[in-house]
Amino acid sequence: MSDARTEVLSRVRAALGRPGAGTTPAGLIGAAPRDVIVPREYRGAGEHPAGSPEVREQLVDRLVDYKAHVQQVAEADLPAAVATLLSSLSEEGQVTVVVPHGLDKAWLAGMGDGVEVREDSPAAPLPASELDAADAVLTAARVACSETGTIVLDGEPDQGRRAISLVPDVHVCVVRAEQVVQTVPEAVRRLGAYPERPQTWISGPSATSDIELDRVEGVHGPRTLHVLLVPPS
Amino acid sequence: MSRTFLGLPRTLRRPDDVAAGPDEPFGAVPHPQAPLRWGDAFPEAARQTLKNGQLRRNLGHATQVIRAKRAAVVSEVPDWEALRDAGSALKERVMAELPELLAELEENVTARGGVVHWARDAAEANRIVAEIAKAKGADEVVKVKSMATQEIGLNEHLAAEGVAAIETDLAELIVQLADDMPSHILVPAIHRNRTEIRDIFLARMGDAPPDLSDVPRELAMAARAHLRRKFLSAKVAVSGANFGVASTGTLAVVESEGNGRMCLTLPETLVTVMGIEKLVPSFEDLEVFLQLLPRSSTGERMNPYTSLWTGVTPGDGPSEFHLILLDNGRTDVLADTVGRAALHCIRCSACLNVCPVYERVGGHAYGSVYPGPIGAILTPQLTASTGGVSGHHDVNAALPYASTLCGACYDVCPVKIDIPSILVDLRAREVDADRSRRGVDPWAAAMKAASWVMSDGGRFGLAGRVATLGHALGGRDGVIRVAPPPASAWTRSRDLPAPPSQTFRQWWAKEHGRPADEGDDE
Amino acid sequence: MRIALAATCIADTMFPGAPRATVRLLERLGHDVVFPPGQACCGQMHINTGYFAEAVPVVRNHVETFAPVADGEWDAVVIPSGSCTGSVRHQQAMVCRRAGLDDLAATAEAVAAKTYELSELLVDVLGLADVGAWFPHRVTYHPTCHSLRMLHVGDRPLRLLRAVEDIDLVELPDAESCCGFGGTFALKNADTSAAMLADKAGKVRATGAEVLTAGDMSCLMHIGGGLSRQRAGVRTLHLAEILASTREEPTTLPPARVRETEVAR
């Protein structure tokens, strides 16, 4: 194994014309590349601040374009909104929802008898078959980007293991206004504070364009994405 | 007239390269032993695919759709050109600092509990994956769509080792079920329309509903049901990677369907095969590529899912992570100061979608898992150590000529790879490689003669006057309908005007000139 | 202005009408046109086919022939071709450097800096949009690939055409798609080239234009050859031939091949 490592790195050095490195497999020795300065003239931030009405409006527009469902819900009304949404998922009134162990318990306060809440944590993970049997998952988010309609989860206790927001067919995600930034660079800056966390960037429900490059929503990931957007309090 | 007169490579079909017969119900594309060199040379392969009217309609439709989508989402980004400049420079920096960045990535992945392997070539990478799968007792692995694993022929190798590789991307699944070959980097089944896909599912999927229609949504649902159980039970997954962040050891997979998330998250063991060129220096650099890639590839503001992971995260996702860093010809590409820019490619496929040649002939004509303009510059270079740029005896030598140099690919490339210039440069490399060969190449002889004539106004003026003697060939309407070779290639579908009775410089000498203006007195 | 004309090898020998019209147009606009007789070819065919070594003497001849423009003997060099201008601007110096001819490369760059494609010269250097032309015909315009993507001439040719009196300018659908010529591509990949040509010719015919125009004789030879074979009744004229046309001295339409039945009528 170390042989391959040594040889590949030696080939790379030869390709770049560094001395004493032998040749590439085709017997080539390359020339040193020029020094490169990376121009960063692109926008590092948008014109609207995080959580502003403009970015929230743009986020809603983008999400709807992806065929996600969006509601703007005041903090105080979240429990009722969550309860109504979840109970509407089943006509029989029996719904199983998975939640990460660090989720704000206040969000579950309005839940009626018909909703069974299953808590998941890295220490006590639900098996994949149980996730598959669940109707929905409810999570928070880490950051959202309005220009691209993207919500990012980074595995913190209120968002949970990656599997829980993947296997159930309905994902209900609560996004707070202050988490919404306009541009991708702003989102990456926030995420870059903890780059080692596993991240899932979600832009609408799962989709495919593999048949005649026609977009169809709903494949292996959740076929339905509900976003509850909480305006500033 | 022999085709070598036109400088075409001799068509060497290697019968041992072809594993299956051409009697496949869903396509005449058998699985080759060499994913970077199969079938006839481009001109002949294209001649065959051009006859397939269904293919041309499917491709024409699909490429038109995607071109319009891309144009719309690119036009709404005010700093698109600045992003391209940054992406291009970042990739150039990666190549310049590749030894250091690879070591940095390795260190960071290892520190986070991952295991890093190095593979000099396809065989070595395949062996590593097979050993891991067997060590885990897996007779089945689920796969995320990956060009690197296509390039090394991983599925065929695993099959030979008794491990079934299950493609989970919808288009890859279609290709796999049809026993076909991919024809596009992003949408490997782009050459199939919905009705063909329905027929493939009904015949090969096993659990497809018998009343399956050809509505894309229903087809996608059939794939979902078919793969669900596999995802929930698989022990080992194999993926590629779109980006590897050197400074953090973070890997990224960009996808749409959620099959990627399933593979990257649910199985206990994840093996990622990544070309050594796929690095970005730091985490913040993702802000450039995650804007460029989705808009260029699927024509979306953002693809539905992007997964980022760093080594192993206890309690979340695979407990074992292997990263295989693959050379397989990349260092030969890197050694060419012009051609190395081909390694900047982020596999978006925008160049395929806008290419007027690709649009007509389809991906299979390129005889490589990398088709289209990027394939025409990447495939010959990746196969350099086995003759890919060593002149006309190799089928891959025809690829740099599979372009009109129209430049549409360069215009859309998110990392500004100057594909036309690299095509021209590769042509020069092929020509130079041929110079050492014995025997007379009529094409080279013609170029040499033309060079002599065209490097002097007097000689050229004389040649022009001689050509006017052919004026009468055009008959009453001044048109030549049948010409001898090599011009016969022209007159098969086009008329050729007969030379005029007077060249421009003859007219000029008469109207404006001093005698010297005739040019032959110098 | 004193303007040196690079006629291009293909137009000089096969399509003299284009450079003749360029001369007629520029002289009508009050400029002196010179035709340096040492010229032959810019080297593009050799370069694009990969014969760099053979291209060097061709490039050297072009650069040395037009070197006086760098010293101010002429104000500009005009080429009635997008692809030849593109080769002068983007390829000649590269080929010289590869051959270790740095001085020649420097001269090539100096010449290239004062070399313009016809529509660039008219719009950017001479500041014209209306050249006072008259051409009472239905015309469609094909933006050739190298004009469009190598030189970025943009809508300059269309602006010039729109200003032509009595012209009926119709849009060519899918105009920016390549016609399939590509120099030796048309021979080396004749079948693919023919497939691209068939689509382009179909789009041209659908416009109902009498005349197809472009800034490159090579592309026009290709599309025109296809239209002629189809007996489409559409002629090809170089942009210069339309812009040179006036009421006093109109450009006459060349004969067009049409369907036998129409000929019989």
CSV table of N, CA and C in Angstrom, one decimal, chain A residues 155-229:
chain,number,residue,atom,x,y,z
A,155,GLY,N,-26.3,17.8,11.4
A,155,GLY,CA,-26.2,16.6,12.4
A,155,GLY,C,-26.1,17.0,13.8
A,156,GLU,N,-26.4,18.3,14.2
A,156,GLU,CA,-26.4,18.6,15.6
A,156,GLU,C,-27.7,18.0,16.2
A,157,PRO,N,-27.8,18.0,17.6
A,157,PRO,CA,-28.8,17.2,18.2
A,157,PRO,C,-30.3,17.6,17.8
A,158,ASP,N,-30.5,18.8,17.3
A,158,ASP,CA,-31.9,19.2,16.9
A,158,ASP,C,-32.1,18.8,15.4
A,159,GLN,N,-31.1,18.2,14.8
A,159,GLN,CA,-31.3,17.8,13.4
A,159,GLN,C,-31.1,16.3,13.2
A,160,GLY,N,-30.3,15.7,14.1
A,160,GLY,CA,-30.2,14.3,14.2
A,160,GLY,C,-29.3,13.6,13.2
A,161,ARG,N,-29.2,12.3,13.3
A,161,ARG,CA,-28.4,11.5,12.3
A,161,ARG,C,-29.0,11.7,10.9
A,162,ARG,N,-28.0,11.6,9.9
A,162,ARG,CA,-28.4,11.8,8.5
A,162,ARG,C,-29.5,10.9,8.1
A,163,ALA,N,-29.6,9.7,8.6
A,163,ALA,CA,-30.5,8.7,8.2
A,163,ALA,C,-32.0,9.1,8.5
A,164,ILE,N,-32.2,9.8,9.6
A,164,ILE,CA,-33.6,10.1,10.0
A,164,ILE,C,-34.3,11.1,9.0
A,165,SER,N,-33.5,12.0,8.4
A,165,SER,CA,-34.1,12.9,7.5
A,165,SER,C,-34.1,12.4,6.1
A,166,LEU,N,-33.8,11.1,6.0
A,166,LEU,CA,-33.6,10.5,4.6
A,166,LEU,C,-34.7,9.4,4.4
A,167,VAL,N,-34.8,8.5,5.3
A,167,VAL,CA,-35.6,7.3,5.1
A,167,VAL,C,-37.2,7.6,5.1
A,168,PRO,N,-37.6,8.3,6.1
A,168,PRO,CA,-39.1,8.6,6.1
A,168,PRO,C,-39.5,9.4,4.9
A,169,ASP,N,-40.7,9.2,4.5
A,169,ASP,CA,-41.2,9.8,3.2
A,169,ASP,C,-41.5,11.3,3.2
A,170,VAL,N,-41.8,11.8,4.5
A,170,VAL,CA,-42.1,13.2,4.6
A,170,VAL,C,-41.1,13.8,5.6
A,171,HIS,N,-40.5,14.9,5.1
A,171,HIS,CA,-39.6,15.7,6.0
A,171,HIS,C,-40.2,17.0,6.3
A,172,VAL,N,-40.4,17.2,7.6
A,172,VAL,CA,-40.9,18.5,8.1
A,172,VAL,C,-39.7,19.2,8.7
A,173,CYS,N,-39.3,20.4,8.2
A,173,CYS,CA,-38.1,21.1,8.6
A,173,CYS,C,-38.5,22.5,9.1
A,174,VAL,N,-38.0,22.8,10.3
A,174,VAL,CA,-38.3,24.1,10.8
A,174,VAL,C,-37.0,25.0,10.6
A,175,VAL,N,-37.2,26.1,9.9
A,175,VAL,CA,-36.1,27.0,9.6
A,175,VAL,C,-36.4,28.4,10.3
A,176,ARG,N,-35.5,28.9,11.0
A,176,ARG,CA,-35.7,30.2,11.7
A,176,ARG,C,-35.2,31.3,10.8
A,177,ALA,N,-35.8,32.4,10.8
A,177,ALA,CA,-35.5,33.5,9.9
A,177,ALA,C,-34.0,33.9,9.9
A,178,GLU,N,-33.4,33.9,11.1
A,178,GLU,CA,-32.0,34.4,11.2
A,178,GLU,C,-31.1,33.3,10.7
A,179,GLN,N,-31.6,32.1,10.4
A,179,GLN,CA,-30.8,31.1,9.7
A,179,GLN,C,-30.7,31.3,8.2
A,180,VAL,N,-31.5,32.2,7.7
A,180,VAL,CA,-31.6,32.3,6.2
A,180,VAL,C,-30.7,33.4,5.7
A,181,VAL,N,-29.7,33.0,4.9
A,181,VAL,CA,-28.8,33.9,4.3
A,181,VAL,C,-29.1,33.9,2.8
A,182,GLN,N,-28.6,35.0,2.1
A,182,GLN,CA,-28.9,35.1,0.7
A,182,GLN,C,-28.1,34.2,-0.2
A,183,THR,N,-26.8,34.2,0.0
A,183,THR,CA,-25.9,33.6,-1.0
A,183,THR,C,-25.2,32.3,-0.5
A,184,VAL,N,-24.7,31.5,-1.4
A,184,VAL,CA,-23.9,30.3,-1.0
A,184,VAL,C,-22.7,30.6,-0.2
A,185,PRO,N,-21.9,31.7,-0.6
A,185,PRO,CA,-20.7,31.9,0.3
A,185,PRO,C,-21.1,32.3,1.7
A,186,GLU,N,-22.2,33.0,1.9
A,186,GLU,CA,-22.6,33.2,3.3
A,186,GLU,C,-22.9,31.9,4.1
A,187,ALA,N,-23.6,31.0,3.4
A,187,ALA,CA,-23.9,29.8,4.0
A,187,ALA,C,-22.7,29.0,4.3
A,188,VAL,N,-21.8,29.0,3.3
A,188,VAL,CA,-20.5,28.2,3.5
A,188,VAL,C,-19.7,28.7,4.7
A,189,ARG,N,-19.7,30.1,4.8
A,189,ARG,CA,-19.0,30.6,6.0
A,189,ARG,C,-19.6,30.1,7.3
A,190,ARG,N,-20.9,30.1,7.4
A,190,ARG,CA,-21.5,29.6,8.7
A,190,ARG,C,-21.1,28.1,8.9
A,191,LEU,N,-21.2,27.3,7.8
A,191,LEU,CA,-21.0,25.9,7.9
A,191,LEU,C,-19.5,25.6,8.1
A,192,GLY,N,-18.7,26.5,7.6
A,192,GLY,CA,-17.2,26.3,7.7
A,192,GLY,C,-16.7,26.4,9.2
A,193,ALA,N,-17.6,26.9,10.1
A,193,ALA,CA,-17.2,26.9,11.5
A,193,ALA,C,-17.0,25.5,12.0
A,194,TYR,N,-17.8,24.6,11.5
A,194,TYR,CA,-17.7,23.1,11.9
A,194,TYR,C,-17.6,22.2,10.6
A,195,PRO,N,-16.6,22.3,9.9
A,195,PRO,CA,-16.6,21.6,8.6
A,195,PRO,C,-16.6,20.1,8.8
A,196,GLU,N,-16.2,19.6,10.0
A,196,GLU,CA,-16.1,18.2,10.2
A,196,GLU,C,-17.5,17.5,10.4
A,197,ARG,N,-18.5,18.3,10.7
A,197,ARG,CA,-19.8,17.8,10.9
A,197,ARG,C,-20.4,17.2,9.6
A,198,PRO,N,-21.1,16.1,9.6
A,198,PRO,CA,-21.7,15.6,8.4
A,198,PRO,C,-22.8,16.6,8.0
A,199,GLN,N,-22.8,17.0,6.7
A,199,GLN,CA,-23.8,18.0,6.2
A,199,GLN,C,-24.6,17.4,5.2
A,200,THR,N,-25.9,17.7,5.2
A,200,THR,CA,-26.8,17.4,4.1
A,200,THR,C,-27.4,18.7,3.6
A,201,TRP,N,-27.1,19.0,2.3
A,201,TRP,CA,-27.7,20.2,1.7
A,201,TRP,C,-29.0,19.7,1.0
A,202,ILE,N,-30.1,20.3,1.3
A,202,ILE,CA,-31.4,19.8,0.8
A,202,ILE,C,-32.0,21.0,0.0
A,203,SER,N,-32.3,20.7,-1.3
A,203,SER,CA,-33.0,21.7,-2.1
A,203,SER,C,-34.2,21.1,-2.7
A,204,GLY,N,-35.3,21.1,-1.9
A,204,GLY,CA,-36.5,20.5,-2.3
A,204,GLY,C,-36.6,19.0,-2.1
A,205,PRO,N,-37.7,18.4,-2.4
A,205,PRO,CA,-37.8,16.9,-2.3
A,205,PRO,C,-36.8,16.3,-3.3
A,206,SER,N,-36.6,15.0,-3.1
A,206,SER,CA,-35.7,14.2,-4.0
A,206,SER,C,-36.3,14.3,-5.4
A,207,ALA,N,-35.5,14.3,-6.4
A,207,ALA,CA,-35.9,14.5,-7.8
A,207,ALA,C,-35.0,13.8,-8.7
A,208,THR,N,-35.4,13.6,-9.9
A,208,THR,CA,-34.5,13.0,-10.9
A,208,THR,C,-34.8,13.7,-12.3
A,209,SER,N,-33.7,13.9,-13.1
A,209,SER,CA,-33.9,14.3,-14.4
A,209,SER,C,-33.4,13.3,-15.4
A,210,ASP,N,-33.4,12.1,-15.0
A,210,ASP,CA,-32.7,11.0,-15.7
A,210,ASP,C,-33.5,10.5,-16.9
A,211,ILE,N,-34.8,10.9,-16.9
A,211,ILE,CA,-35.6,10.4,-18.1
A,211,ILE,C,-35.9,11.6,-19.0
A,212,GLU,N,-35.2,11.7,-20.1
A,212,GLU,CA,-35.3,12.8,-21.1
A,212,GLU,C,-35.0,14.1,-20.5
A,213,LEU,N,-34.2,14.2,-19.4
A,213,LEU,CA,-33.9,15.4,-18.7
A,213,LEU,C,-35.1,16.2,-18.3
A,214,ASP,N,-36.1,15.5,-18.0
A,214,ASP,CA,-37.4,16.1,-17.5
A,214,ASP,C,-37.3,15.9,-16.0
A,215,ARG,N,-37.5,17.0,-15.2
A,215,ARG,CA,-37.4,16.9,-13.8
A,215,ARG,C,-38.7,16.2,-13.2
A,216,VAL,N,-38.5,15.2,-12.4
A,216,VAL,CA,-39.6,14.5,-11.7
A,216,VAL,C,-39.3,14.5,-10.2
A,217,GLU,N,-40.2,15.1,-9.4
A,217,GLU,CA,-39.9,15.1,-8.0
A,217,GLU,C,-40.3,13.8,-7.3
A,218,GLY,N,-39.5,13.4,-6.4
A,218,GLY,CA,-39.8,12.2,-5.5
A,218,GLY,C,-39.2,10.9,-6.0
A,219,VAL,N,-38.0,10.6,-5.5
A,219,VAL,CA,-37.4,9.3,-5.9
A,219,VAL,C,-37.1,8.6,-4.5
A,220,HIS,N,-35.8,8.5,-4.2
A,220,HIS,CA,-35.4,7.7,-3.0
A,220,HIS,C,-35.5,8.5,-1.7
A,221,GLY,N,-35.1,9.7,-1.8
A,221,GLY,CA,-35.2,10.6,-0.5
A,221,GLY,C,-36.7,10.9,-0.3
A,222,PRO,N,-36.9,11.7,0.8
A,222,PRO,CA,-38.3,12.1,1.1
A,222,PRO,C,-39.0,12.6,-0.2
A,223,ARG,N,-40.2,12.2,-0.4
A,223,ARG,CA,-40.9,12.6,-1.6
A,223,ARG,C,-41.6,14.0,-1.3
A,224,THR,N,-41.8,14.2,0.0
A,224,THR,CA,-42.4,15.5,0.3
A,224,THR,C,-41.6,16.2,1.3
A,225,LEU,N,-41.4,17.5,1.1
A,225,LEU,CA,-40.6,18.4,2.0
A,225,LEU,C,-41.6,19.5,2.4
A,226,HIS,N,-41.8,19.6,3.7
A,226,HIS,CA,-42.5,20.7,4.3
A,226,HIS,C,-41.6,21.6,5.0
A,227,VAL,N,-41.6,22.9,4.7
A,227,VAL,CA,-40.7,23.8,5.4
A,227,VAL,C,-41.6,24.8,6.2
A,228,LEU,N,-41.3,24.8,7.5
A,228,LEU,CA,-42.0,25.8,8.4
A,228,LEU,C,-41.0,26.9,8.7
A,229,LEU,N,-41.3,28.1,8.1
A,229,LEU,CA,-40.3,29.2,8.2
A,229,LEU,C,-40.8,30.1,9.3
